[in-house]
Amino acid sequence: MTVSTQEIVQALQSVLTEEQVTVNETVRELHGKDESYHTMKLPDIVVFPTSTEDVSQIMKISTKHQIPIIPFGLGSSLEGHVIPENGGITIDFSLMNNILDVRAEDFLVTVQPGVTRSQLNKVLKKHGLFFSVDPGADATLGGMAATNASGTTSVKYGVMRDQVRDLEVVLADGTIIHTGNKAAKSASGLHLNGLFVGSEGILGCFTELTLRVYGIPEYTTAARASFPSVNDAVEAVVSILQAGIPIARVELVDEPSMKQVNHFSETNYQEKPTLFLEFHGNEAGLQQDVEFTKEIVADHHCEEVEFETDNAGRNRLWEARHNLAYAFIHGNPGKKLMVTDVCLPISELADAVNHARETVNSLNMPAGIVGHVGDGNFHVLLMMDMNDPAERAKADELNERIVLYALERGGTCTGEHGVGVGKQKYQQQEHGAALDVMEKIKRALDPDNLLNPNKILQINSEVTKL
Ligand SMILES: Cc1cc2nc3c(=O)[nH]c(=O)nc-3n(C[C@H](O)[C@H](O)[C@H](O)COP(=O)(O)OP(=O)(O)OC[C@H]3O[C@@H](n4cnc5c(N)ncnc54)[C@H](O)[C@@H]3O)c2cc1C
């Protein structure tokens, strides 16, 4: 099929406005990459819909002319998710950023996909509510649902998939569907919420999300506990979980990462393997949890526990943790961040973290290890020189060794960042025959393979090159 960019621009402008469609080089460059080290490729056109109907019209044009579509939230993903592998039309959802409904009594909120998590939390605070999922970047809720994001609070509140009650989705042919409802439970039909959350834009575009929110806890206490070794810290977490303490956050930050934290956030925390902890609850229950936790960490050779009871100290602590990736980037000018992301059964975690540290040391690469350890999820943060092939090869080897270690022990190649292009090569090993089922679902919903092609699954197809 031959068609020019200009013809597609005109077709798009006939259903949107002129300002909503652009071929501007700078805008295309901003949509040609995410925050990962994967190679940039440019979309041919970028569009900015303002309604579900706009998105449906864009999809119909894409299908008619066989042009790939790449949904785009904030571009903060870490595995090349938004890179237009074959060019095409990038749909930027930033203008669809309205909070449509807050149903405080139902603990539900309905938002457009371009709303960011901090934007939502600012509004929810007035209702005494908060949204729990907090990836390091201030990502959009559409992007977070599409990657099944999680963060520091997932150990208590769950991941993105646990928060989604309903999605409005525009399918490849422009059809608009709802995947769920507003009820707290349902035994009706197949679980489409579960299917679409984490689908990385390859099955449809989310245009509305109904999400669970929570009451702001009556009391919150945060703490920092430092240990002589990563092993002691991880084993303390396992004991805390085994004791049934309903911890709200528990993050591991290793020694090199603590150095970056202090340097970037101007804190003077101990530069030892550290757990950042948070407890939510009422005053009496919380006091018991805190006391029990103190005993457990002491059993695991904890050298120092510092509590942050006031808001300012707590915010400083979590801001320092959230800014960690940026601290590494800031501390290594000219280098690019590579983040590994595996998740294992919690009983395997201490050995897996040790294996990762030994691998990092054997490859002689400066790197930090951090993790949402309550979930069995950890990352190696590695800064590499993209122009040094030897360094890139070592980074790839590190990633591969860590992934294979996790897969061999019943884990997954990605706990939260997703597959994109970076983790595609592990899909067969992780899923076996189930990968064929995924391909069948993709072909049924997107027979022309137009939606974010070559992410998660590698499917050969002919698309129109503009
Ligand atoms: C410093 C830093 C720290 C991070 N920490 C974490 C972390 O702790 N936990 C975590 O889970 N992630 C983390 N991430 C990764 C990232 O923030 C998440 O992957 C995020 O969920 C992506 O959201 P986004 O809005 O940036 O989406 P994008 O990057 O724009 O898109 C991500 C994917 O979603 C698809 N998509 C976007 N919008 C839609 C839509 N409306 N409909 C359908 N598909 C859509 C895209 O096609 C793409 O496949 C971190 C990233 C950075 C840079």
PDB file of N, CA and C in Angstrom, residues 300-385:
ATOM      1  N   HIS A 300      18.744  -9.640  63.245  1.00  0.00           N
ATOM      2  CA  HIS A 300      19.500  -9.752  61.984  1.00  0.00           C
ATOM      3  C   HIS A 300      20.656  -8.735  61.951  1.00  0.00           C
ATOM      4  N   HIS A 301      21.208  -8.448  63.107  1.00  0.00           N
ATOM      5  CA  HIS A 301      22.432  -7.647  63.253  1.00  0.00           C
ATOM      6  C   HIS A 301      22.282  -6.196  62.809  1.00  0.00           C
ATOM      7  N   CYS A 302      21.070  -5.677  62.899  1.00  0.00           N
ATOM      8  CA  CYS A 302      20.852  -4.269  62.519  1.00  0.00           C
ATOM      9  C   CYS A 302      21.741  -3.379  63.389  1.00  0.00           C
ATOM     10  N   GLU A 303      22.430  -2.416  62.748  1.00  0.00           N
ATOM     11  CA  GLU A 303      23.377  -1.582  63.494  1.00  0.00           C
ATOM     12  C   GLU A 303      22.743  -0.289  63.991  1.00  0.00           C
ATOM     13  N   GLU A 304      21.702   0.170  63.263  1.00  0.00           N
ATOM     14  CA  GLU A 304      21.086   1.446  63.664  1.00  0.00           C
ATOM     15  C   GLU A 304      19.679   1.523  63.081  1.00  0.00           C
ATOM     16  N   VAL A 305      18.689   1.927  63.884  1.00  0.00           N
ATOM     17  CA  VAL A 305      17.343   2.208  63.352  1.00  0.00           C
ATOM     18  C   VAL A 305      17.001   3.643  63.701  1.00  0.00           C
ATOM     19  N   GLU A 306      16.627   4.389  62.685  1.00  0.00           N
ATOM     20  CA  GLU A 306      16.232   5.788  62.897  1.00  0.00           C
ATOM     21  C   GLU A 306      14.797   5.940  62.442  1.00  0.00           C
ATOM     22  N   PHE A 307      13.927   6.483  63.310  1.00  0.00           N
ATOM     23  CA  PHE A 307      12.524   6.672  62.922  1.00  0.00           C
ATOM     24  C   PHE A 307      12.282   8.110  62.471  1.00  0.00           C
ATOM     25  N   GLU A 308      11.452   8.248  61.460  1.00  0.00           N
ATOM     26  CA  GLU A 308      11.071   9.580  60.989  1.00  0.00           C
ATOM     27  C   GLU A 308       9.577   9.710  61.239  1.00  0.00           C
ATOM     28  N   THR A 309       9.195  10.376  62.310  1.00  0.00           N
ATOM     29  CA  THR A 309       7.765  10.442  62.650  1.00  0.00           C
ATOM     30  C   THR A 309       7.106  11.691  62.071  1.00  0.00           C
ATOM     31  N   ASP A 310       7.906  12.755  61.880  1.00  0.00           N
ATOM     32  CA  ASP A 310       7.266  13.967  61.345  1.00  0.00           C
ATOM     33  C   ASP A 310       7.244  13.915  59.819  1.00  0.00           C
ATOM     34  N   ASN A 311       6.299  14.678  59.275  1.00  0.00           N
ATOM     35  CA  ASN A 311       6.063  14.678  57.825  1.00  0.00           C
ATOM     36  C   ASN A 311       7.303  15.022  57.025  1.00  0.00           C
ATOM     37  N   ALA A 312       8.031  16.045  57.486  1.00  0.00           N
ATOM     38  CA  ALA A 312       9.174  16.531  56.708  1.00  0.00           C
ATOM     39  C   ALA A 312      10.248  15.437  56.587  1.00  0.00           C
ATOM     40  N   GLY A 313      10.568  14.780  57.721  1.00  0.00           N
ATOM     41  CA  GLY A 313      11.594  13.735  57.715  1.00  0.00           C
ATOM     42  C   GLY A 313      11.182  12.572  56.834  1.00  0.00           C
ATOM     43  N   ARG A 314       9.883  12.210  56.942  1.00  0.00           N
ATOM     44  CA  ARG A 314       9.365  11.090  56.133  1.00  0.00           C
ATOM     45  C   ARG A 314       9.419  11.414  54.645  1.00  0.00           C
ATOM     46  N   ASN A 315       8.983  12.629  54.326  1.00  0.00           N
ATOM     47  CA  ASN A 315       9.010  13.025  52.906  1.00  0.00           C
ATOM     48  C   ASN A 315      10.433  13.050  52.369  1.00  0.00           C
ATOM     49  N   ARG A 316      11.393  13.532  53.215  1.00  0.00           N
ATOM     50  CA  ARG A 316      12.789  13.593  52.778  1.00  0.00           C
ATOM     51  C   ARG A 316      13.309  12.175  52.482  1.00  0.00           C
ATOM     52  N   LEU A 317      12.929  11.252  53.367  1.00  0.00           N
ATOM     53  CA  LEU A 317      13.366   9.856  53.222  1.00  0.00           C
ATOM     54  C   LEU A 317      12.865   9.270  51.895  1.00  0.00           C
ATOM     55  N   TRP A 318      11.571   9.427  51.633  1.00  0.00           N
ATOM     56  CA  TRP A 318      11.010   8.779  50.437  1.00  0.00           C
ATOM     57  C   TRP A 318      11.383   9.513  49.160  1.00  0.00           C
ATOM     58  N   GLU A 319      11.563  10.822  49.286  1.00  0.00           N
ATOM     59  CA  GLU A 319      12.031  11.565  48.115  1.00  0.00           C
ATOM     60  C   GLU A 319      13.432  11.090  47.729  1.00  0.00           C
ATOM     61  N   ALA A 320      14.262  10.885  48.761  1.00  0.00           N
ATOM     62  CA  ALA A 320      15.635  10.403  48.513  1.00  0.00           C
ATOM     63  C   ALA A 320      15.578   9.044  47.810  1.00  0.00           C
ATOM     64  N   ARG A 321      14.683   8.171  48.256  1.00  0.00           N
ATOM     65  CA  ARG A 321      14.560   6.844  47.626  1.00  0.00           C
ATOM     66  C   ARG A 321      14.052   6.985  46.186  1.00  0.00           C
ATOM     67  N   HIS A 322      13.017   7.828  45.995  1.00  0.00           N
ATOM     68  CA  HIS A 322      12.454   7.969  44.658  1.00  0.00           C
ATOM     69  C   HIS A 322      13.433   8.603  43.680  1.00  0.00           C
ATOM     70  N   ASN A 323      14.324   9.445  44.217  1.00  0.00           N
ATOM     71  CA  ASN A 323      15.265  10.143  43.329  1.00  0.00           C
ATOM     72  C   ASN A 323      16.532   9.343  43.063  1.00  0.00           C
ATOM     73  N   LEU A 324      16.558   8.100  43.530  1.00  0.00           N
ATOM     74  CA  LEU A 324      17.810   7.338  43.452  1.00  0.00           C
ATOM     75  C   LEU A 324      18.321   7.177  42.010  1.00  0.00           C
ATOM     76  N   ALA A 325      17.407   6.807  41.088  1.00  0.00           N
ATOM     77  CA  ALA A 325      17.849   6.618  39.695  1.00  0.00           C
ATOM     78  C   ALA A 325      18.414   7.935  39.151  1.00  0.00           C
ATOM     79  N   TYR A 326      17.739   9.043  39.483  1.00  0.00           N
ATOM     80  CA  TYR A 326      18.234  10.341  39.019  1.00  0.00           C
ATOM     81  C   TYR A 326      19.565  10.672  39.690  1.00  0.00           C
ATOM     82  N   ALA A 327      19.760  10.187  40.935  1.00  0.00           N
ATOM     83  CA  ALA A 327      21.036  10.413  41.631  1.00  0.00           C
ATOM     84  C   ALA A 327      22.170   9.726  40.870  1.00  0.00           C
ATOM     85  N   PHE A 328      21.927   8.504  40.401  1.00  0.00           N
ATOM     86  CA  PHE A 328      22.952   7.792  39.612  1.00  0.00           C
ATOM     87  C   PHE A 328      23.218   8.541  38.295  1.00  0.00           C
ATOM     88  N   ILE A 329      22.135   8.994  37.651  1.00  0.00           N
ATOM     89  CA  ILE A 329      22.294   9.695  36.365  1.00  0.00           C
ATOM     90  C   ILE A 329      23.113  10.974  36.582  1.00  0.00           C
ATOM     91  N   HIS A 330      22.747  11.716  37.616  1.00  0.00           N
ATOM     92  CA  HIS A 330      23.413  12.984  37.933  1.00  0.00           C
ATOM     93  C   HIS A 330      24.890  12.754  38.267  1.00  0.00           C
ATOM     94  N   GLY A 331      25.166  11.651  38.972  1.00  0.00           N
ATOM     95  CA  GLY A 331      26.531  11.384  39.428  1.00  0.00           C
ATOM     96  C   GLY A 331      27.433  10.803  38.342  1.00  0.00           C
ATOM     97  N   ASN A 332      26.870  10.494  37.176  1.00  0.00           N
ATOM     98  CA  ASN A 332      27.664   9.882  36.101  1.00  0.00           C
ATOM     99  C   ASN A 332      27.385  10.567  34.769  1.00  0.00           C
ATOM    100  N   PRO A 333      27.790  11.837  34.641  1.00  0.00           N
ATOM    101  CA  PRO A 333      27.470  12.574  33.424  1.00  0.00           C
ATOM    102  C   PRO A 333      28.028  11.889  32.176  1.00  0.00           C
ATOM    103  N   GLY A 334      27.239  11.902  31.100  1.00  0.00           N
ATOM    104  CA  GLY A 334      27.694  11.299  29.836  1.00  0.00           C
ATOM    105  C   GLY A 334      27.369   9.820  29.746  1.00  0.00           C
ATOM    106  N   LYS A 335      26.963   9.212  30.862  1.00  0.00           N
ATOM    107  CA  LYS A 335      26.650   7.778  30.818  1.00  0.00           C
ATOM    108  C   LYS A 335      25.129   7.576  30.795  1.00  0.00           C
ATOM    109  N   LYS A 336      24.717   6.387  30.410  1.00  0.00           N
ATOM    110  CA  LYS A 336      23.289   6.087  30.307  1.00  0.00           C
ATOM    111  C   LYS A 336      22.941   5.032  31.353  1.00  0.00           C
ATOM    112  N   LEU A 337      21.730   5.155  31.901  1.00  0.00           N
ATOM    113  CA  LEU A 337      21.301   4.232  32.949  1.00  0.00           C
ATOM    114  C   LEU A 337      20.737   2.948  32.358  1.00  0.00           C
ATOM    115  N   MET A 338      21.218   1.811  32.852  1.00  0.00           N
ATOM    116  CA  MET A 338      20.555   0.540  32.559  1.00  0.00           C
ATOM    117  C   MET A 338      20.068  -0.030  33.880  1.00  0.00           C
ATOM    118  N   VAL A 339      18.796  -0.422  33.908  1.00  0.00           N
ATOM    119  CA  VAL A 339      18.232  -0.955  35.154  1.00  0.00           C
ATOM    120  C   VAL A 339      17.760  -2.376  34.901  1.00  0.00           C
ATOM    121  N   THR A 340      18.287  -3.327  35.658  1.00  0.00           N
ATOM    122  CA  THR A 340      17.756  -4.686  35.552  1.00  0.00           C
ATOM    123  C   THR A 340      16.508  -4.751  36.428  1.00  0.00           C
ATOM    124  N   ASP A 341      15.675  -5.769  36.226  1.00  0.00           N
ATOM    125  CA  ASP A 341      14.387  -5.808  36.955  1.00  0.00           C
ATOM    126  C   ASP A 341      13.860  -7.235  36.997  1.00  0.00           C
ATOM    127  N   VAL A 342      14.269  -7.985  37.998  1.00  0.00           N
ATOM    128  CA  VAL A 342      13.716  -9.340  38.110  1.00  0.00           C
ATOM    129  C   VAL A 342      12.948  -9.465  39.417  1.00  0.00           C
ATOM    130  N   CYS A 343      12.106 -10.486  39.481  1.00  0.00           N
ATOM    131  CA  CYS A 343      11.324 -10.742  40.684  1.00  0.00           C
ATOM    132  C   CYS A 343      11.340 -12.251  40.933  1.00  0.00           C
ATOM    133  N   LEU A 344      11.559 -12.623  42.189  1.00  0.00           N
ATOM    134  CA  LEU A 344      11.647 -14.054  42.531  1.00  0.00           C
ATOM    135  C   LEU A 344      10.770 -14.345  43.742  1.00  0.00           C
ATOM    136  N   PRO A 345      10.505 -15.637  43.983  1.00  0.00           N
ATOM    137  CA  PRO A 345       9.859 -15.970  45.251  1.00  0.00           C
ATOM    138  C   PRO A 345      10.729 -15.426  46.379  1.00  0.00           C
ATOM    139  N   ILE A 346      10.094 -14.909  47.418  1.00  0.00           N
ATOM    140  CA  ILE A 346      10.838 -14.204  48.470  1.00  0.00           C
ATOM    141  C   ILE A 346      11.934 -15.079  49.100  1.00  0.00           C
ATOM    142  N   SER A 347      11.688 -16.414  49.149  1.00  0.00           N
ATOM    143  CA  SER A 347      12.686 -17.299  49.772  1.00  0.00           C
ATOM    144  C   SER A 347      13.982 -17.347  48.955  1.00  0.00           C
ATOM    145  N   GLU A 348      13.936 -16.957  47.695  1.00  0.00           N
ATOM    146  CA  GLU A 348      15.122 -16.996  46.817  1.00  0.00           C
ATOM    147  C   GLU A 348      15.838 -15.648  46.767  1.00  0.00           C
ATOM    148  N   LEU A 349      15.222 -14.630  47.406  1.00  0.00           N
ATOM    149  CA  LEU A 349      15.692 -13.265  47.170  1.00  0.00           C
ATOM    150  C   LEU A 349      17.121 -13.000  47.660  1.00  0.00           C
ATOM    151  N   ALA A 350      17.440 -13.411  48.889  1.00  0.00           N
ATOM    152  CA  ALA A 350      18.769 -13.091  49.433  1.00  0.00           C
ATOM    153  C   ALA A 350      19.862 -13.657  48.528  1.00  0.00           C
ATOM    154  N   ASP A 351      19.702 -14.923  48.115  1.00  0.00           N
ATOM    155  CA  ASP A 351      20.715 -15.534  47.237  1.00  0.00           C
ATOM    156  C   ASP A 351      20.780 -14.815  45.897  1.00  0.00           C
ATOM    157  N   ALA A 352      19.613 -14.405  45.397  1.00  0.00           N
ATOM    158  CA  ALA A 352      19.587 -13.732  44.086  1.00  0.00           C
ATOM    159  C   ALA A 352      20.308 -12.392  44.151  1.00  0.00           C
ATOM    160  N   VAL A 353      20.087 -11.653  45.240  1.00  0.00           N
ATOM    161  CA  VAL A 353      20.762 -10.353  45.383  1.00  0.00           C
ATOM    162  C   VAL A 353      22.273 -10.577  45.516  1.00  0.00           C
ATOM    163  N   ASN A 354      22.667 -11.597  46.282  1.00  0.00           N
ATOM    164  CA  ASN A 354      24.105 -11.903  46.411  1.00  0.00           C
ATOM    165  C   ASN A 354      24.706 -12.287  45.069  1.00  0.00           C
ATOM    166  N   HIS A 355      23.967 -13.109  44.315  1.00  0.00           N
ATOM    167  CA  HIS A 355      24.437 -13.508  42.989  1.00  0.00           C
ATOM    168  C   HIS A 355      24.623 -12.270  42.103  1.00  0.00           C
ATOM    169  N   ALA A 356      23.674 -11.343  42.184  1.00  0.00           N
ATOM    170  CA  ALA A 356      23.775 -10.122  41.366  1.00  0.00           C
ATOM    171  C   ALA A 356      25.005  -9.317  41.776  1.00  0.00           C
ATOM    172  N   ARG A 357      25.225  -9.192  43.077  1.00  0.00           N
ATOM    173  CA  ARG A 357      26.388  -8.421  43.540  1.00  0.00           C
ATOM    174  C   ARG A 357      27.697  -9.075  43.082  1.00  0.00           C
ATOM    175  N   GLU A 358      27.776 -10.425  43.211  1.00  0.00           N
ATOM    176  CA  GLU A 358      28.997 -11.120  42.768  1.00  0.00           C
ATOM    177  C   GLU A 358      29.208 -10.915  41.264  1.00  0.00           C
ATOM    178  N   THR A 359      28.110 -10.960  40.497  1.00  0.00           N
ATOM    179  CA  THR A 359      28.226 -10.783  39.035  1.00  0.00           C
ATOM    180  C   THR A 359      28.709  -9.374  38.702  1.00  0.00           C
ATOM    181  N   VAL A 360      28.125  -8.386  39.379  1.00  0.00           N
ATOM    182  CA  VAL A 360      28.555  -6.991  39.163  1.00  0.00           C
ATOM    183  C   VAL A 360      30.050  -6.875  39.467  1.00  0.00           C
ATOM    184  N   ASN A 361      30.462  -7.445  40.599  1.00  0.00           N
ATOM    185  CA  ASN A 361      31.884  -7.333  40.986  1.00  0.00           C
ATOM    186  C   ASN A 361      32.791  -8.060  40.004  1.00  0.00           C
ATOM    187  N   SER A 362      32.349  -9.256  39.543  1.00  0.00           N
ATOM    188  CA  SER A 362      33.213 -10.021  38.632  1.00  0.00           C
ATOM    189  C   SER A 362      33.354  -9.302  37.289  1.00  0.00           C
ATOM    190  N   LEU A 363      32.344  -8.520  36.914  1.00  0.00           N
ATOM    191  CA  LEU A 363      32.446  -7.778  35.646  1.00  0.00           C
ATOM    192  C   LEU A 363      33.118  -6.418  35.857  1.00  0.00           C
ATOM    193  N   ASN A 364      33.413  -6.129  37.139  1.00  0.00           N
ATOM    194  CA  ASN A 364      34.099  -4.889  37.471  1.00  0.00           C
ATOM    195  C   ASN A 364      33.362  -3.648  36.952  1.00  0.00           C
ATOM    196  N   MET A 365      32.073  -3.582  37.255  1.00  0.00           N
ATOM    197  CA  MET A 365      31.276  -2.421  36.823  1.00  0.00           C
ATOM    198  C   MET A 365      30.691  -1.738  38.061  1.00  0.00           C
ATOM    199  N   PRO A 366      30.810  -0.415  38.162  1.00  0.00           N
ATOM    200  CA  PRO A 366      30.209   0.266  39.309  1.00  0.00           C
ATOM    201  C   PRO A 366      28.689   0.236  39.195  1.00  0.00           C
ATOM    202  N   ALA A 367      28.022  -0.251  40.229  1.00  0.00           N
ATOM    203  CA  ALA A 367      26.566  -0.355  40.163  1.00  0.00           C
ATOM    204  C   ALA A 367      25.979  -0.408  41.558  1.00  0.00           C
ATOM    205  N   GLY A 368      24.734   0.019  41.668  1.00  0.00           N
ATOM    206  CA  GLY A 368      24.020  -0.077  42.935  1.00  0.00           C
ATOM    207  C   GLY A 368      22.913  -1.110  42.829  1.00  0.00           C
ATOM    208  N   ILE A 369      22.528  -1.663  43.972  1.00  0.00           N
ATOM    209  CA  ILE A 369      21.394  -2.597  43.984  1.00  0.00           C
ATOM    210  C   ILE A 369      20.324  -2.019  44.898  1.00  0.00           C
ATOM    211  N   VAL A 370      19.116  -1.961  44.365  1.00  0.00           N
ATOM    212  CA  VAL A 370      17.978  -1.481  45.156  1.00  0.00           C
ATOM    213  C   VAL A 370      16.815  -2.417  44.897  1.00  0.00           C
ATOM    214  N   GLY A 371      15.839  -2.403  45.786  1.00  0.00           N
ATOM    215  CA  GLY A 371      14.728  -3.306  45.502  1.00  0.00           C
ATOM    216  C   GLY A 371      13.517  -3.060  46.347  1.00  0.00           C
ATOM    217  N   HIS A 372      12.382  -3.416  45.734  1.00  0.00           N
ATOM    218  CA  HIS A 372      11.123  -3.470  46.480  1.00  0.00           C
ATOM    219  C   HIS A 372      11.125  -4.870  47.098  1.00  0.00           C
ATOM    220  N   VAL A 373      11.961  -5.054  48.121  1.00  0.00           N
ATOM    221  CA  VAL A 373      12.292  -6.403  48.544  1.00  0.00           C
ATOM    222  C   VAL A 373      11.119  -7.163  49.165  1.00  0.00           C
ATOM    223  N   GLY A 374      10.117  -6.438  49.635  1.00  0.00           N
ATOM    224  CA  GLY A 374       8.941  -7.119  50.180  1.00  0.00           C
ATOM    225  C   GLY A 374       8.203  -7.922  49.127  1.00  0.00           C
ATOM    226  N   ASP A 375       8.393  -7.534  47.851  1.00  0.00           N
ATOM    227  CA  ASP A 375       7.763  -8.259  46.733  1.00  0.00           C
ATOM    228  C   ASP A 375       8.714  -9.264  46.089  1.00  0.00           C
ATOM    229  N   GLY A 376       9.963  -9.320  46.539  1.00  0.00           N
ATOM    230  CA  GLY A 376      10.947 -10.188  45.870  1.00  0.00           C
ATOM    231  C   GLY A 376      11.497  -9.568  44.595  1.00  0.00           C
ATOM    232  N   ASN A 377      11.342  -8.254  44.460  1.00  0.00           N
ATOM    233  CA  ASN A 377      11.702  -7.533  43.227  1.00  0.00           C
ATOM    234  C   ASN A 377      12.939  -6.667  43.488  1.00  0.00           C
ATOM    235  N   PHE A 378      13.989  -6.820  42.672  1.00  0.00           N
ATOM    236  CA  PHE A 378      15.142  -5.928  42.858  1.00  0.00           C
ATOM    237  C   PHE A 378      15.731  -5.500  41.525  1.00  0.00           C
ATOM    238  N   HIS A 379      16.504  -4.411  41.598  1.00  0.00           N
ATOM    239  CA  HIS A 379      17.124  -3.825  40.405  1.00  0.00           C
ATOM    240  C   HIS A 379      18.619  -3.623  40.635  1.00  0.00           C
ATOM    241  N   VAL A 380      19.391  -3.816  39.579  1.00  0.00           N
ATOM    242  CA  VAL A 380      20.771  -3.316  39.574  1.00  0.00           C
ATOM    243  C   VAL A 380      20.755  -2.049  38.735  1.00  0.00           C
ATOM    244  N   LEU A 381      21.271  -0.965  39.294  1.00  0.00           N
ATOM    245  CA  LEU A 381      21.344   0.310  38.566  1.00  0.00           C
ATOM    246  C   LEU A 381      22.777   0.473  38.083  1.00  0.00           C
ATOM    247  N   LEU A 382      22.913   0.515  36.768  1.00  0.00           N
ATOM    248  CA  LEU A 382      24.238   0.490  36.160  1.00  0.00           C
ATOM    249  C   LEU A 382      24.366   1.675  35.219  1.00  0.00           C
ATOM    250  N   MET A 383      25.454   2.425  35.348  1.00  0.00           N
ATOM    251  CA  MET A 383      25.658   3.539  34.426  1.00  0.00           C
ATOM    252  C   MET A 383      26.673   3.090  33.383  1.00  0.00           C
ATOM    253  N   MET A 384      26.309   3.202  32.096  1.00  0.00           N
ATOM    254  CA  MET A 384      27.271   2.725  31.088  1.00  0.00           C
ATOM    255  C   MET A 384      27.509   3.746  29.981  1.00  0.00           C
ATOM    256  N   ASP A 385      28.685   3.626  29.412  1.00  0.00           N
ATOM    257  CA  ASP A 385      29.070   4.485  28.301  1.00  0.00           C
ATOM    258  C   ASP A 385      28.542   3.841  27.022  1.00  0.00           C
TER     259      ASP A 385
END
